[in-house]
Short mmCIF file of C-alpha atoms and ligand atoms in Angstrom, two decimals:
data_model
loop_
_atom_site.label_atom_id
_atom_site.label_comp_id
_atom_site.label_asym_id
_atom_site.label_seq_id
_atom_site.Cartn_x
_atom_site.Cartn_y
_atom_site.Cartn_z
CA UNK A 163 88.48 116.34 93.93
CA UNK A 164 90.34 113.26 92.80
CA UNK A 165 92.10 113.12 89.47
CA UNK A 166 90.73 111.00 86.64
CA UNK A 167 92.05 107.46 86.50
CA UNK A 168 91.53 104.67 84.04
CA UNK A 169 89.49 101.57 84.78
CA UNK A 170 88.76 98.65 82.46
CA UNK A 171 85.37 98.76 80.77
CA UNK A 172 83.13 95.68 81.08
CA UNK A 173 84.07 94.65 77.55
CA UNK A 174 87.80 95.16 78.06
CA UNK A 175 90.19 92.22 77.88
CA UNK A 176 91.38 90.94 81.28
CA UNK A 177 94.80 92.53 80.83
CA UNK A 178 95.09 96.34 80.62
CA UNK A 179 96.84 96.13 77.29
CA UNK A 180 94.00 97.31 75.05
CA UNK A 181 94.27 100.47 73.00
CA UNK A 182 93.90 103.69 75.03
CA UNK A 183 90.57 104.47 73.32
CA UNK A 184 89.01 101.42 75.01
CA UNK A 185 90.02 102.49 78.55
CA UNK A 186 87.25 104.15 80.55
CA UNK A 187 88.15 107.16 82.65
CA UNK A 188 86.92 107.27 86.26
CA UNK A 189 86.14 110.77 87.46
CA UNK A 190 84.87 111.75 90.90
CA UNK A 191 83.00 115.06 90.68
CA UNK A 192 80.35 117.04 92.57
CA UNK A 193 76.78 116.05 91.67
CA UNK A 194 74.72 118.33 89.43
CA UNK A 195 70.94 118.57 89.12
CA UNK A 196 71.13 116.82 85.73
CA UNK A 197 72.27 113.66 87.58
CA UNK A 198 68.70 113.26 88.95
CA UNK A 199 67.53 110.55 86.54
CA UNK A 200 70.75 108.53 86.56
CA UNK A 201 71.14 108.58 90.36
CA UNK A 202 67.44 107.88 91.04
CA UNK A 203 67.66 104.91 88.68
CA UNK A 204 70.93 103.69 90.21
CA UNK A 205 69.47 103.97 93.72
CA UNK A 206 66.41 101.93 92.77
CA UNK A 207 68.45 99.26 91.00
CA UNK A 208 70.92 98.86 93.87
CA UNK A 209 68.27 98.67 96.62
CA UNK A 210 68.77 95.66 98.88
CA UNK A 211 68.32 94.77 102.54
CA UNK A 212 72.09 94.25 102.61
CA UNK A 213 72.44 98.00 102.99
CA UNK A 214 69.01 99.66 103.07
CA UNK A 215 66.57 99.95 105.97
CA UNK A 216 63.98 101.63 103.75
CA UNK A 217 61.21 99.54 102.15
CA UNK A 218 61.80 98.47 98.54
CA UNK A 219 61.05 101.50 96.32
CA UNK A 220 57.62 101.36 94.68
CA UNK A 221 56.15 103.63 91.99
CA UNK A 222 55.51 106.50 91.97
CA UNK A 223 59.19 106.80 92.87
CA UNK A 224 60.56 109.58 95.07
CA UNK A 225 62.94 112.08 93.56
CA UNK A 226 66.64 111.50 94.27
CA UNK A 227 67.48 115.11 95.09
CA UNK A 228 65.30 116.52 97.87
CA UNK A 229 65.64 119.05 100.69
CA UNK A 230 67.08 116.18 102.76
CA UNK A 231 69.28 114.72 100.01
CA UNK A 232 70.83 117.82 98.56
CA UNK A 233 72.82 118.02 95.37
CA UNK A 234 75.69 119.82 97.12
CA UNK A 235 76.16 116.90 99.55
CA UNK A 236 76.84 114.33 96.86
CA UNK A 237 79.90 113.25 94.90
CA UNK A 238 79.38 111.23 91.74
CA UNK A 239 81.63 108.60 90.19
CA UNK A 240 81.50 108.84 86.43
CA UNK A 241 82.96 106.07 84.30
CA UNK A 242 83.23 106.58 80.57
CA UNK A 243 80.95 109.62 80.91
CA UNK A 244 78.16 107.83 82.84
CA UNK A 245 77.33 108.06 86.57
CA UNK A 246 78.10 104.66 88.11
CA UNK A 247 78.08 105.51 91.80
CA UNK A 248 77.70 108.19 94.41
CA UNK A 249 78.58 109.04 97.98
CA UNK A 250 76.74 111.45 100.29
CA UNK A 251 78.71 113.45 102.87
CA UNK A 252 76.93 115.55 105.51
CA UNK A 253 77.43 117.08 108.95
CA UNK A 254 75.88 114.52 111.34
CA UNK A 255 74.01 117.31 113.20
CA UNK A 256 73.67 121.11 112.81
CA UNK A 257 75.39 121.63 116.20
CA UNK A 258 78.45 123.91 116.39
CA UNK A 259 80.05 121.50 118.88
CA UNK A 260 79.74 118.72 116.27
CA UNK A 261 81.01 120.78 113.34
CA UNK A 262 84.40 119.02 113.19
CA UNK A 263 82.71 115.76 112.13
CA UNK A 264 81.35 114.65 108.75
CA UNK A 265 79.27 111.55 108.18
CA UNK A 266 78.80 109.36 105.14
CA UNK A 267 75.07 108.83 104.72
CA UNK A 268 74.84 106.99 101.44
CA UNK A 269 77.19 105.09 99.14
CA UNK A 270 76.21 102.98 96.17
CA UNK A 271 77.93 101.64 93.08
CA UNK A 272 76.18 100.19 90.03
CA UNK A 273 76.29 96.39 90.17
CA UNK A 274 77.79 96.30 86.66
CA UNK A 275 80.87 98.26 87.75
CA UNK A 276 81.51 96.77 91.19
CA UNK A 277 84.86 95.31 92.16
CA UNK A 278 86.83 97.88 90.15
CA UNK A 279 87.72 100.38 92.87
CA UNK A 280 84.86 102.83 92.27
CA UNK A 281 83.70 102.83 95.92
CA UNK A 282 87.28 103.17 97.18
CA UNK A 283 87.75 106.21 94.92
CA UNK A 284 84.45 107.74 96.17
CA UNK A 285 85.42 107.15 99.79
CA UNK A 286 88.84 108.72 99.25
CA UNK A 287 87.26 111.74 97.60
CA UNK A 288 84.74 112.08 100.46
CA UNK A 289 87.54 112.05 103.04
CA UNK A 290 89.40 114.68 101.00
CA UNK A 291 86.24 116.81 100.75
CA UNK A 292 85.58 116.45 104.51
CA UNK A 293 89.14 117.66 105.21
CA UNK A 294 88.61 120.56 102.79
CA UNK A 295 85.50 121.50 104.81
CA UNK A 296 87.65 121.55 107.96
CA UNK A 297 86.53 118.25 109.48
CA UNK A 298 88.96 116.22 111.59
CA UNK A 299 86.80 113.12 111.94
CA UNK A 300 84.50 111.09 109.67
CA UNK A 301 81.89 108.54 110.70
CA UNK A 302 79.28 106.24 109.17
CA UNK A 303 76.76 103.53 110.00
CA UNK A 304 76.75 100.18 108.24
CA UNK A 305 74.55 97.12 108.67
CA UNK A 306 76.35 94.26 110.42
CA UNK A 307 75.66 91.83 107.54
CA UNK A 308 77.05 94.14 104.82
CA UNK A 309 80.40 92.39 104.39
CA UNK A 310 81.50 94.19 101.17
CA UNK A 311 80.98 97.65 102.69
CA UNK A 312 82.51 96.70 106.05
CA UNK A 313 85.65 95.34 104.34
CA UNK A 314 85.93 98.50 102.27
CA UNK A 315 85.63 100.78 105.31
CA UNK A 316 88.04 98.71 107.42
CA UNK A 317 90.59 98.73 104.60
CA UNK A 318 90.34 102.53 104.48
CA UNK A 319 91.11 102.92 108.20
CA UNK A 320 87.60 103.03 109.68
CA UNK A 321 87.29 101.25 113.03
CA UNK A 322 84.17 99.87 114.71
CA UNK A 323 83.29 102.40 117.43
CA UNK A 324 79.96 100.96 118.54
CA UNK A 325 77.32 98.37 117.78
CA UNK A 326 73.57 98.60 118.24
CA UNK A 327 72.69 94.91 118.43
CA UNK A 328 69.64 93.76 116.46
CA UNK A 329 68.68 97.37 115.68
CA UNK A 330 66.75 96.52 112.51
CA UNK A 331 64.38 93.67 111.64
CA UNK A 332 64.96 93.02 107.94
CA UNK A 333 63.23 90.16 106.16
CA UNK A 334 62.69 88.36 109.47
CA UNK A 335 66.30 88.73 110.71
CA UNK A 336 67.56 91.08 113.42
CA UNK A 337 70.53 92.99 112.03
CA UNK A 338 73.14 95.03 113.96
CA UNK A 339 73.75 98.70 113.23
CA UNK A 340 77.54 99.16 113.27
CA UNK A 341 79.02 102.61 113.94
CA UNK A 342 82.43 103.20 112.34
CA UNK A 343 84.73 106.18 112.27
CA UNK A 344 88.25 107.43 111.70
CA UNK A 345 90.37 110.47 112.16
CA UNK A 346 91.10 112.65 109.13
CA UNK A 347 94.59 113.54 110.38
CA UNK A 348 96.22 111.26 107.83
C1 COA B 503 79.83 98.23 98.97
C2 COA B 503 80.00 98.80 97.57
C3 COA B 503 79.78 100.31 97.60
C4 COA B 503 81.42 98.48 97.07
O1 COA B 503 81.58 99.08 95.78
P1 COA B 503 82.75 98.62 94.79
O2 COA B 503 82.98 99.72 93.81
O3 COA B 503 82.43 97.28 94.24
O4 COA B 503 83.99 98.51 95.78
P2 COA B 503 85.54 98.56 95.36
O5 COA B 503 85.73 97.88 94.05
O6 COA B 503 86.02 99.96 95.50
O7 COA B 503 86.18 97.62 96.47
C5 COA B 503 86.91 98.16 97.55
C6 COA B 503 87.01 97.13 98.66
O8 COA B 503 85.71 96.81 99.18
C7 COA B 503 85.68 95.45 99.61
N1 COA B 503 84.71 94.73 98.78
C8 COA B 503 84.06 95.20 97.70
N2 COA B 503 83.21 94.25 97.24
C9 COA B 503 83.34 93.19 98.05
C10 COA B 503 82.72 91.91 98.11
N3 COA B 503 81.77 91.54 97.23
N4 COA B 503 83.06 91.06 99.10
C11 COA B 503 83.98 91.43 100.02
N5 COA B 503 84.62 92.62 100.03
C12 COA B 503 84.29 93.49 99.04
C13 COA B 503 87.08 94.91 99.40
O9 COA B 503 87.82 95.19 100.57
C14 COA B 503 87.56 95.79 98.25
O10 COA B 503 88.96 95.88 98.17
P3 COA B 503 89.79 94.85 97.23
O11 COA B 503 89.19 95.00 95.86
O12 COA B 503 91.18 95.34 97.34
O13 COA B 503 89.54 93.48 97.80
C15 COA B 503 79.00 98.14 96.57
O14 COA B 503 79.05 96.73 96.73
C16 COA B 503 77.55 98.62 96.74
O15 COA B 503 77.12 99.58 96.11
N6 COA B 503 76.80 97.91 97.61
C17 COA B 503 75.39 98.28 97.86
C18 COA B 503 75.30 99.59 98.64
C19 COA B 503 76.06 99.53 99.95
O16 COA B 503 76.21 98.51 100.58
N7 COA B 503 76.52 100.73 100.39
C20 COA B 503 77.18 100.89 101.66
C21 COA B 503 76.18 101.34 102.67
S1 COA B 503 76.89 101.54 104.29
#
């Protein structure tokens, strides 16, 4: 798991010269059941057709942790003691011949803490965790119009390995499903 690092809090001055007590510590850690409320809330607040192909969540809301979204598949980014993002890492299939691959199936960062390296830290920790599990390759799917996520993945060494053109019809627009992947050798 990655080591804690310091990130400016929203109220911090633009220069990192404030007293140490005002610096927020970023920690990437495994999810725990007690994260349910914070992650469910974060997921609802971050919903957008930029990244989601699910309909907008409506009450009564689904639980965050389910049999298909298990607590042991998720890493949480905690800033100043509060969950501000998560990443979900799973085997893409249960097949033995596919066991060397891990897939990212979920990444979200609270809008209030974006642009501060939280997603990059989560992605790095997920790659490290995939290696620890013995994987040699990591893949993901991203919507073609999701520029922030695509830039992040490209900058972390993920390459476009396939495109399903116009795979989803979102708010009247056909959107590509982009398949990306990278080796975990480095
Ligand atoms: C995509 C997302 C996870 C990025 O989170 P973040 O914590 O703000 O990202 P980081 O601060 O770690 O940024 C890392 C890199 O991502 C890219 N990036 C992030 N936000 C960006 C933006 N608004 N525009 C363009 N590139 C952006 C940049 O390459 C950035 O590196 P840089 O700061 O050196 O330029 C966040 O915007 C989010 O939660 N979006 C909604 C959910 C989503 O799209 N998930 C991905 C599903 S495939």
